[in-house]
Coordinates of C-alpha atoms in Angstrom, one line a residue:
Chain A
M252 CA -44.3 1.2 41.1
K253 CA -43.7 -2.5 40.8
T254 CA -40.9 -4.1 42.8
M255 CA -38.4 -6.0 40.7
T256 CA -35.9 -8.6 41.6
V257 CA -32.3 -8.1 40.7
D258 CA -32.6 -10.8 38.1
E259 CA -35.6 -9.1 36.5
L260 CA -33.8 -5.8 36.3
T261 CA -30.6 -7.4 34.9
R262 CA -32.6 -9.2 32.3
E263 CA -34.4 -6.0 31.2
F264 CA -31.0 -4.3 30.9
D265 CA -29.4 -7.2 29.1
D266 CA -32.2 -7.2 26.6
C267 CA -31.3 -3.7 25.5
A268 CA -29.4 -3.7 22.2
D269 CA -27.6 -0.4 22.7
K270 CA -27.2 2.7 24.9
E271 CA -30.2 4.2 23.3
E272 CA -32.5 1.4 24.4
R273 CA -30.9 1.4 27.9
L274 CA -31.7 5.1 28.2
T275 CA -35.2 4.5 27.0
L276 CA -35.6 1.7 29.6
I277 CA -34.3 4.0 32.4
L278 CA -36.9 6.7 31.2
E279 CA -39.7 4.1 31.1
L280 CA -38.9 2.9 34.7
G281 CA -39.0 6.6 35.7
D282 CA -42.4 7.0 34.1
E283 CA -43.8 4.4 36.5
L284 CA -42.4 6.2 39.5
E285 CA -45.2 7.8 41.7
P286 CA -44.5 11.6 41.8
L287 CA -44.0 13.3 45.1
G288 CA -46.4 16.2 45.9
D289 CA -44.9 19.7 46.0
E290 CA -45.4 19.7 49.8
H291 CA -42.6 17.0 50.0
K292 CA -40.2 18.9 47.7
V293 CA -38.7 20.9 50.5
E294 CA -35.1 21.4 51.6
V295 CA -35.3 18.9 54.5
N296 CA -36.1 16.1 52.0
R297 CA -33.5 17.2 49.4
V298 CA -30.7 14.7 48.9
R299 CA -27.5 16.7 48.8
G300 CA -24.8 15.8 46.3
C301 CA -27.1 15.4 43.3
T302 CA -26.7 17.9 40.5
S303 CA -30.4 17.8 39.8
N304 CA -32.9 18.1 42.6
V305 CA -33.8 14.9 44.4
W306 CA -36.2 14.7 47.2
M307 CA -36.6 11.5 49.3
I308 CA -38.9 10.5 52.1
P309 CA -39.0 7.3 54.1
E310 CA -42.2 5.7 55.3
V311 CA -43.0 2.6 57.3
S312 CA -44.6 0.0 54.9
A313 CA -48.3 -0.1 55.1
A314 CA -48.3 -3.7 54.0
A315 CA -45.7 -5.0 56.4
P316 CA -44.8 -3.1 59.6
G317 CA -41.1 -3.2 60.3
K318 CA -40.4 -2.8 56.6
L319 CA -39.4 0.5 55.0
R320 CA -40.8 2.1 51.9
F321 CA -39.1 5.1 50.3
R322 CA -40.7 7.6 48.0
A323 CA -38.5 9.9 45.9
D324 CA -38.7 12.3 43.0
S325 CA -36.5 14.5 40.8
D326 CA -36.9 17.3 38.3
S327 CA -34.7 15.2 35.9
Q328 CA -36.4 12.4 34.0
I329 CA -33.2 10.4 33.8
V330 CA -32.8 10.7 37.6
R331 CA -36.4 9.5 38.1
G332 CA -35.4 6.4 36.3
L333 CA -32.4 5.9 38.5
I334 CA -34.6 6.5 41.5
A335 CA -37.0 3.8 40.3
I336 CA -34.2 1.3 40.0
L337 CA -33.0 2.1 43.5
L338 CA -36.4 2.0 45.1
S339 CA -37.3 -1.3 43.4
L340 CA -34.3 -2.8 45.2
V341 CA -34.7 -1.3 48.6
N342 CA -38.5 -0.9 49.2
E343 CA -40.5 -3.3 51.3
R344 CA -37.4 -4.4 53.2
T345 CA -36.4 -4.2 56.8
P346 CA -33.6 -1.8 57.8
E347 CA -31.4 -4.8 58.4
E348 CA -32.1 -6.2 54.9
I349 CA -31.3 -2.8 53.4
A350 CA -28.0 -2.6 55.2
A351 CA -27.0 -6.0 53.9
L352 CA -27.8 -5.2 50.3
D353 CA -24.9 -4.9 47.9
L354 CA -26.4 -2.1 45.8
E355 CA -23.1 -1.1 44.2
G356 CA -22.8 -4.7 43.0
V357 CA -26.2 -4.5 41.4
F358 CA -25.4 -1.2 39.7
N359 CA -22.2 -2.8 38.4
R360 CA -24.1 -5.7 37.0
L361 CA -26.4 -3.4 35.2
E362 CA -23.3 -1.5 34.0
L363 CA -25.0 1.7 34.9
A364 CA -21.7 3.5 35.0
R365 CA -21.2 2.9 31.3
Y366 CA -24.5 4.5 30.5
I367 CA -24.7 7.5 32.8
S368 CA -22.2 10.2 33.4
R369 CA -20.0 10.4 36.4
S370 CA -21.9 13.2 38.0
R371 CA -25.0 11.1 37.7
S372 CA -23.2 8.2 39.3
N373 CA -22.1 10.4 42.1
G374 CA -25.7 11.6 42.6
L375 CA -26.9 7.9 42.7
S376 CA -24.2 7.3 45.4
S377 CA -25.7 10.2 47.4
M378 CA -29.1 8.6 47.1
V379 CA -27.8 5.2 48.2
Q380 CA -26.1 6.9 51.2
R381 CA -29.3 8.6 52.2
V382 CA -31.2 5.3 52.1
R383 CA -28.5 3.6 54.2
D384 CA -28.4 6.4 56.7
I385 CA -32.1 6.2 57.1
A386 CA -32.0 2.4 57.4
Q387 CA -29.2 2.7 60.0
H388 CA -31.1 5.3 61.9
C389 CA -34.1 3.0 62.1
Q390 CA -31.9 0.1 63.3
S391 CA -30.4 2.1 66.1
A392 CA -33.7 3.6 67.0
S393 CA -35.4 0.2 67.3
Chain B
M65 CA -14.1 43.0 13.5
N66 CA -16.4 43.0 10.5
H67 CA -13.7 43.2 7.9
A68 CA -13.2 39.9 6.2
A69 CA -10.5 37.8 7.8
P70 CA -9.2 34.9 5.6
P71 CA -11.2 31.8 6.7
L72 CA -9.4 29.4 8.9
D73 CA -9.4 25.6 8.4
P74 CA -10.7 23.9 11.5
V75 CA -10.0 20.5 10.2
K76 CA -6.3 21.3 9.6
L77 CA -6.0 23.2 13.0
R78 CA -7.5 20.2 14.9
E79 CA -4.5 18.2 14.0
D80 CA -2.5 20.3 16.5
F81 CA -4.8 19.2 19.3
P82 CA -4.1 15.6 20.3
I83 CA -7.0 15.4 22.7
L84 CA -9.6 16.1 20.0
S85 CA -9.0 12.7 18.6
V86 CA -9.9 10.8 21.8
R87 CA -12.9 8.6 21.5
V88 CA -15.6 9.0 24.1
G89 CA -16.6 5.9 26.0
A90 CA -14.1 3.7 24.2
D91 CA -13.6 0.4 26.1
P92 CA -11.2 -1.9 24.2
A93 CA -11.8 -4.8 26.6
R94 CA -15.4 -5.0 25.3
G95 CA -14.6 -4.1 21.7
D96 CA -16.3 -0.8 22.1
E97 CA -14.6 1.8 20.0
G98 CA -16.5 4.7 21.5
V99 CA -17.6 7.7 19.5
P100 CA -15.6 10.8 18.3
L101 CA -15.3 13.6 20.8
V102 CA -17.3 16.7 19.9
Y103 CA -15.9 19.3 22.3
L104 CA -18.4 22.1 22.8
D105 CA -17.4 23.1 26.4
N106 CA -14.8 25.7 25.4
A107 CA -16.2 28.4 27.7
A108 CA -15.3 26.2 30.6
T109 CA -11.9 25.5 29.3
T110 CA -10.4 25.2 25.8
Q111 CA -8.1 22.4 24.8
R112 CA -4.3 22.8 24.2
P113 CA -2.3 22.6 21.0
R114 CA 0.8 20.4 20.9
S115 CA 3.0 23.5 21.0
V116 CA 1.6 24.5 24.4
I117 CA 2.0 21.0 25.8
Q118 CA 5.5 20.8 24.4
S119 CA 6.4 24.2 26.0
L120 CA 5.7 22.7 29.4
V121 CA 7.8 19.7 28.7
N122 CA 10.6 21.9 27.4
V123 CA 10.6 24.0 30.6
Y124 CA 10.9 20.9 32.8
E125 CA 13.4 19.2 30.6
Q126 CA 15.6 22.1 29.7
S127 CA 15.2 25.3 31.7
Y128 CA 13.4 24.7 35.0
S129 CA 14.6 26.3 38.2
N130 CA 13.2 28.8 40.6
V131 CA 12.9 32.3 39.2
H132 CA 14.5 35.5 40.4
R133 CA 16.3 34.0 43.3
G134 CA 19.2 31.9 42.2
A135 CA 22.6 33.2 41.2
H136 CA 23.1 30.2 38.9
W137 CA 22.8 29.8 35.2
L138 CA 19.6 27.7 35.2
S139 CA 17.8 30.1 37.4
G140 CA 18.7 32.9 34.9
L141 CA 17.3 30.8 32.1
S142 CA 14.1 30.1 33.9
T143 CA 13.7 33.7 34.9
A144 CA 14.2 34.8 31.3
G145 CA 11.6 32.3 30.1
Y146 CA 9.1 33.4 32.8
N147 CA 9.6 37.1 31.9
A148 CA 9.4 36.5 28.2
A149 CA 6.0 35.0 28.8
R150 CA 5.0 38.2 30.7
E151 CA 6.1 40.2 27.7
K152 CA 3.9 38.1 25.5
V153 CA 0.9 38.8 27.7
Q154 CA 1.8 42.5 27.8
E155 CA 1.8 42.6 24.0
F156 CA -1.3 40.5 23.8
V157 CA -3.3 42.9 25.9
N158 CA -1.4 46.0 24.5
A159 CA -0.2 47.1 27.9
A160 CA 2.3 50.0 27.9
H161 CA 4.6 48.5 30.6
F162 CA 6.0 45.2 31.5
E163 CA 5.3 45.7 35.2
E164 CA 1.6 46.2 34.5
I165 CA 1.2 42.4 34.0
I166 CA 0.8 40.3 37.2
F167 CA 0.6 36.6 36.8
T168 CA -2.2 35.0 38.9
R169 CA -3.8 31.6 39.0
G170 CA -6.6 33.0 36.7
T171 CA -9.3 35.5 36.5
T172 CA -10.8 34.6 39.9
E173 CA -7.5 35.3 41.7
A174 CA -6.9 38.4 39.7
I175 CA -10.3 39.9 40.7
N176 CA -9.8 38.9 44.3
L177 CA -6.4 40.6 44.2
V178 CA -8.0 43.8 43.2
A179 CA -10.9 43.5 45.7
R180 CA -8.5 42.8 48.5
S181 CA -5.6 45.1 47.7
W182 CA -7.2 48.0 45.9
G183 CA -10.6 47.6 47.5
D184 CA -9.5 47.4 51.1
R185 CA -7.1 50.4 50.7
F186 CA -9.4 52.7 48.7
C187 CA -13.0 51.8 49.4
Q188 CA -15.1 52.8 52.4
A189 CA -18.7 52.7 53.7
G190 CA -20.9 54.6 51.4
D191 CA -18.9 54.0 48.3
E192 CA -20.6 52.2 45.4
I193 CA -19.4 49.4 43.1
V194 CA -21.3 48.9 39.9
L195 CA -21.5 45.4 38.5
T196 CA -23.9 43.9 35.9
E197 CA -26.5 41.2 35.8
L198 CA -24.3 39.2 33.5
E199 CA -21.5 38.5 36.0
H200 CA -19.9 35.2 36.7
H201 CA -19.6 34.6 40.5
A202 CA -15.8 35.4 40.1
N203 CA -16.8 39.0 39.5
L204 CA -19.5 39.1 42.1
V205 CA -18.5 37.3 45.2
P206 CA -15.2 39.1 45.8
W207 CA -17.2 42.4 45.8
Q208 CA -19.8 41.0 48.1
Q209 CA -16.9 40.1 50.4
L210 CA -15.5 43.6 50.1
A211 CA -19.0 44.9 51.0
E212 CA -19.0 42.8 54.1
R213 CA -15.5 44.1 55.1
V214 CA -15.8 47.8 54.4
G215 CA -19.5 48.5 53.7
V216 CA -19.4 49.4 50.1
K217 CA -22.8 49.2 48.3
L218 CA -23.2 47.0 45.2
R219 CA -25.3 48.3 42.3
T220 CA -26.2 46.3 39.2
I221 CA -26.6 47.3 35.6
P222 CA -29.7 45.4 34.4
I223 CA -30.0 43.6 31.2
D224 CA -32.9 44.0 28.8
D225 CA -35.0 41.3 27.3
R226 CA -32.4 40.7 24.6
C227 CA -29.7 39.9 27.3
Q228 CA -27.9 43.2 26.6
L229 CA -26.9 45.7 29.2
D230 CA -29.3 48.6 29.7
L231 CA -26.9 51.6 29.4
E232 CA -29.6 54.1 30.3
Q233 CA -30.0 52.4 33.6
F234 CA -26.2 52.4 33.9
D235 CA -26.1 56.2 33.6
K236 CA -28.6 56.4 36.4
L237 CA -26.5 54.3 38.7
L238 CA -23.4 56.4 38.1
S239 CA -22.6 59.1 40.6
P240 CA -19.6 60.6 42.5
R241 CA -20.1 57.8 44.9
T242 CA -19.2 55.2 42.2
K243 CA -15.8 54.0 43.1
L244 CA -15.5 51.1 40.6
V245 CA -17.3 49.7 37.6
S246 CA -16.4 46.0 37.2
F247 CA -18.0 44.1 34.4
T248 CA -17.6 41.2 32.0
A249 CA -16.6 41.8 28.3
T250 CA -18.4 38.6 27.3
S251 CA -21.1 36.7 29.3
N252 CA -20.2 33.1 29.9
V253 CA -23.9 32.2 29.7
T254 CA -25.6 34.3 27.1
G255 CA -22.5 35.1 25.0
T256 CA -23.4 38.8 25.2
I257 CA -20.5 40.9 24.1
T258 CA -20.7 44.1 26.2
P259 CA -19.8 47.6 24.9
V260 CA -16.5 47.7 26.8
V261 CA -15.2 51.1 25.5
E262 CA -18.6 52.8 26.0
I263 CA -18.9 51.5 29.6
I264 CA -15.4 52.5 30.5
A265 CA -15.9 56.0 29.0
R266 CA -19.0 56.6 31.0
A267 CA -17.4 55.2 34.2
R268 CA -14.5 57.5 33.8
R269 CA -16.7 60.6 33.5
V270 CA -17.6 60.1 37.2
G271 CA -14.0 59.2 38.1
A272 CA -14.7 55.5 38.7
V273 CA -12.0 52.9 38.4
T274 CA -12.8 50.1 35.9
L275 CA -12.2 46.4 35.8
V276 CA -12.9 44.2 32.8
D277 CA -13.4 40.5 33.3
A278 CA -11.9 39.4 30.0
A279 CA -12.0 35.6 30.8
Q280 CA -14.5 34.9 28.0
S281 CA -13.4 37.6 25.5
A282 CA -9.6 37.3 25.5
P283 CA -9.6 33.9 23.7
H284 CA -11.9 35.2 20.9
L285 CA -11.6 39.0 20.5
P286 CA -8.8 41.5 20.7
T287 CA -7.9 42.7 24.2
D288 CA -6.6 46.3 24.1
V289 CA -6.3 47.8 27.5
R290 CA -5.1 51.1 26.2
A291 CA -7.8 51.5 23.5
W292 CA -10.3 50.5 26.2
G293 CA -8.9 52.8 28.8
A294 CA -9.3 50.1 31.4
D295 CA -7.7 50.3 34.8
F296 CA -7.7 46.5 35.4
V297 CA -8.3 43.6 33.1
A298 CA -8.3 40.0 34.2
L299 CA -7.9 36.8 32.1
S300 CA -7.5 33.1 32.4
G301 CA -4.9 30.9 30.6
H302 CA -7.1 27.8 30.5
K303 CA -9.8 29.5 28.4
M304 CA -7.3 30.6 25.8
L305 CA -5.3 27.4 25.0
G306 CA -3.0 27.8 28.0
P307 CA -2.5 25.6 31.0
S308 CA -4.9 25.7 33.9
G309 CA -3.6 27.5 37.1
I310 CA -2.2 30.5 35.2
G311 CA -3.9 33.8 34.3
A312 CA -3.0 37.4 34.4
L313 CA -4.1 40.7 35.8
Y314 CA -3.4 43.9 33.9
G315 CA -3.3 46.9 36.2
R316 CA -2.5 50.5 35.2
R317 CA 1.0 51.2 36.6
E318 CA 0.0 54.2 38.8
L319 CA -2.8 52.2 40.4
L320 CA -0.8 49.1 41.0
A321 CA 2.0 51.2 42.5
S322 CA -0.5 52.7 45.0
M323 CA -1.8 49.3 46.2
P324 CA -0.5 47.2 49.1
P325 CA 0.6 43.7 48.4
F326 CA -2.2 41.0 48.2
L327 CA -0.4 37.9 49.5
G328 CA 2.7 38.1 51.7
G329 CA 5.7 35.9 51.5
G330 CA 8.9 35.3 49.5
G331 CA 9.5 37.2 46.3
M332 CA 7.2 40.1 47.0
I333 CA 9.4 42.1 49.4
D334 CA 12.3 44.6 49.3
R335 CA 13.5 44.1 52.9
V336 CA 12.2 42.2 55.9
W337 CA 12.9 42.7 59.5
A338 CA 11.6 40.8 62.5
D339 CA 8.6 43.1 62.9
H340 CA 7.9 44.6 59.4
F341 CA 8.7 44.6 55.7
T342 CA 8.9 46.9 52.8
P343 CA 7.3 45.6 49.6
G344 CA 9.2 44.9 46.4
D345 CA 8.8 46.5 43.0
L346 CA 6.1 45.8 40.5
P347 CA 5.1 43.3 39.2
Y348 CA 6.8 41.0 41.8
R349 CA 5.1 42.8 44.7
F350 CA 1.9 40.9 43.7
E351 CA 3.6 37.5 43.1
A352 CA 4.4 36.1 46.5
G353 CA 5.9 32.6 46.6
T354 CA 7.2 30.5 43.8
P355 CA 5.0 31.3 40.8
A356 CA 3.5 28.9 38.3
I357 CA 6.7 29.1 36.1
A358 CA 6.0 26.4 33.5
P359 CA 2.3 27.3 33.2
A360 CA 3.3 31.0 32.6
V361 CA 5.6 29.8 29.8
G362 CA 2.7 27.7 28.5
L363 CA 0.5 30.7 28.4
G364 CA 3.1 32.5 26.3
A365 CA 3.1 29.6 23.9
A366 CA -0.7 29.7 23.8
I367 CA -0.5 33.4 22.9
D368 CA 1.9 32.5 20.1
Y369 CA -0.6 30.0 18.7
L370 CA -3.5 32.5 19.0
N371 CA -1.4 35.0 17.0
Y372 CA -0.7 32.4 14.4
V373 CA -4.4 31.6 13.9
G374 CA -5.5 35.2 14.3
L375 CA -8.3 36.5 16.5
D376 CA -10.1 38.0 13.5
A377 CA -10.3 34.7 11.8
I378 CA -11.3 33.0 15.1
H379 CA -14.1 35.4 15.6
A380 CA -15.3 35.1 12.0
H381 CA -15.3 31.3 12.3
E382 CA -17.2 31.3 15.6
Q383 CA -19.8 33.6 14.1
L384 CA -20.4 31.1 11.4
L385 CA -20.8 28.2 13.9
T386 CA -23.0 30.2 16.1
A387 CA -25.3 31.3 13.3
R388 CA -25.6 27.7 12.2
A389 CA -26.4 26.6 15.7
H390 CA -29.1 29.3 16.1
E391 CA -30.6 28.4 12.7
L392 CA -30.8 24.6 13.5
L393 CA -32.0 25.0 17.1
A394 CA -34.7 27.4 16.0
D395 CA -36.3 24.5 14.2
I396 CA -36.6 22.3 17.3
P397 CA -39.9 22.8 19.2
G398 CA -39.5 24.1 22.7
V399 CA -36.0 25.3 22.4
K400 CA -35.3 28.8 23.8
I401 CA -32.0 30.4 23.3
W402 CA -31.0 32.8 26.0
G403 CA -28.9 35.6 24.4
P404 CA -28.7 38.6 22.3
P405 CA -28.9 38.8 18.5
L406 CA -26.0 37.2 16.6
E407 CA -24.2 40.4 15.9
H408 CA -23.8 41.1 19.7
K409 CA -22.9 37.6 20.6
A410 CA -19.8 35.4 21.0
G411 CA -19.6 31.7 20.2
I412 CA -21.7 30.7 23.2
V413 CA -25.2 29.2 22.9
G414 CA -27.1 29.0 26.2
F415 CA -30.5 27.3 25.8
T416 CA -33.3 25.4 27.5
L417 CA -35.8 22.9 26.2
D418 CA -39.3 23.1 27.4
G419 CA -40.1 20.6 30.1
V420 CA -36.7 18.9 30.0
H421 CA -34.1 19.2 32.7
P422 CA -30.8 20.7 31.2
N423 CA -28.9 17.8 32.8
D424 CA -30.9 15.3 30.8
I425 CA -30.1 17.1 27.6
A426 CA -26.4 17.1 28.5
E427 CA -26.6 13.4 29.3
V428 CA -28.1 12.5 25.9
L429 CA -25.5 14.7 24.2
D430 CA -22.8 13.0 26.2
Q431 CA -23.9 9.6 25.0
D432 CA -23.2 10.9 21.5
G433 CA -19.8 12.1 22.5
I434 CA -20.8 15.7 22.6
A435 CA -19.4 17.7 25.6
V436 CA -21.5 20.6 26.8
R437 CA -22.2 22.0 30.2
A438 CA -25.5 22.1 32.0
G439 CA -26.1 24.1 35.1
H440 CA -25.9 27.6 36.4
H441 CA -22.4 28.1 35.0
C442 CA -21.3 30.1 38.1
A443 CA -23.9 32.8 37.3
M444 CA -26.8 32.1 39.6
P445 CA -28.1 35.7 39.8
L446 CA -28.2 35.8 36.0
H447 CA -30.2 32.7 35.9
Q448 CA -32.5 34.1 38.5
R449 CA -33.0 37.1 36.2
L450 CA -33.7 34.9 33.3
G451 CA -36.2 32.9 35.4
V452 CA -34.6 29.5 34.9
E453 CA -32.6 27.4 37.3
F454 CA -30.2 25.9 34.8
T455 CA -29.3 26.2 31.1
V456 CA -27.5 24.0 28.7
R457 CA -24.4 25.7 27.2
A458 CA -22.7 24.8 24.0
S459 CA -19.5 27.0 23.5
F460 CA -17.5 26.9 20.3
Y461 CA -13.9 27.5 19.4
F462 CA -11.9 27.7 16.2
Y463 CA -11.3 24.0 16.0
N464 CA -15.0 23.2 16.0
T465 CA -16.5 22.4 12.6
L466 CA -19.9 23.0 11.0
A467 CA -20.4 19.3 11.0
E468 CA -20.0 19.2 14.7
V469 CA -22.5 21.9 15.2
E470 CA -24.9 20.0 12.9
Q471 CA -24.4 16.8 14.9
F472 CA -25.0 18.8 18.1
A473 CA -28.3 20.2 16.9
K474 CA -29.4 16.8 15.6
T475 CA -28.8 15.2 19.0
V476 CA -30.7 18.0 20.7
A477 CA -33.6 17.4 18.3
H478 CA -33.4 13.7 19.2
A479 CA -33.4 14.5 22.9
Q480 CA -36.5 16.6 22.4
R481 CA -38.3 13.7 20.8
L482 CA -37.1 11.3 23.5
F483 CA -38.3 13.4 26.4
R484 CA -41.3 15.0 24.7
K485 CA -43.8 12.3 25.4
R486 CA -43.1 12.3 29.2

């Protein structure tokens, strides 16, 4: 999956004419997400607080040691799209960079809350929390 | 129920429900007018007519005080209103006696009351409680808790491939050990209408007590505790136009009289000394603490409105909507409806779409202003039996129109096309 800058993401969303196109965009982003193998879809990797199943695993970046790379998957196609957005923002960054990211600010700019239901927003918050917890854990461990 | 009731006019009745005119996603700051609400989540909770909302306002503006206790005029007025609501529930379920109606917070509390009070007093290790595969957690977990406390064994009437109870298997489960048969009158997932009278008759043959979970049936079909021969019947106000936080338990008088209080506190006692108490009379013995006074009055107003529309007409209209939904959904590739044939079914359409997460379907429907529920609907064992984790559920009421059902089906078809290629 390609990494996108906030500006690129915002532009893609701004280019959508209506809710329908935004949903299609979210689904297309999800299509590019690399699926997790079944061996990773286990309880320990499950993100609690999502109404659909979400599994997330952190890895150290192969390209740049010290940077993190998350992989995640869901049984919901819309959630896969949200995961793709989140991961494009946090992947290939150091724990410190992740901690400093204003992810909620980006989601606000994309006006995600207008296009996804509240329970989905809550699920997204749970994923963000998981990413931050892992980043913080890496910071305190290093 | 098959005799022809005069058709009701949903468009006219909708005018009594202010919330049905809200626009979903409206955002005036952006000039977004939103879309009309299509409310198809009635099995979770119905909406309220103006008369019910107004009844709450009237209580608080004109007659509110605590009940039973005060010697003053206002308390007398409040008590009269509260008990008038109880009489309405009594009449609605055709109970013989006023004191057979206990106000509870809803069906869940009503069933817990029976499990705690009757269950702890009368059940012991080796006794059996028969439930069904259709049950909501509210009629399952309290019995599992009772099993943990006293060691009763739970048995389950299975469903067949058409989501109907297998009564032959039921007969095999019944024995002198059967202490209670507790079952739903209408499934909240499949919409299955169960043969209440038949189940109770068979249960009584072995001397079992019966409890009917009428949460999903009371808003749509007549409740007749005497014709049913039921010992306990539980219902919820919020599913039948009433306020949330109020419901009722019907209990046969002799049984209730033999049961110890559920919750202890004010209002439920006769006398209290430093080290013991004597319980008060029925029905107050089971209503400890200040009750939900205004919501009870609201439930009475809801019953008035249901009587005005007529349950026969309501059921006939819902049959019409459900038949249309089935017809339209059947045309959509990959849709599977989980439920019995139409003639055994209430206005609940539980379905899945091949390869698409139920949450995703609900999300697309939501964007179109259509409120449905996706999930396990508090019936996880039933979903395990069906072999699916979640279902989407559209549930209708008398204020829904054929046009809304058609819009719903059209959006499901759209969702199918949207997700299909992935």
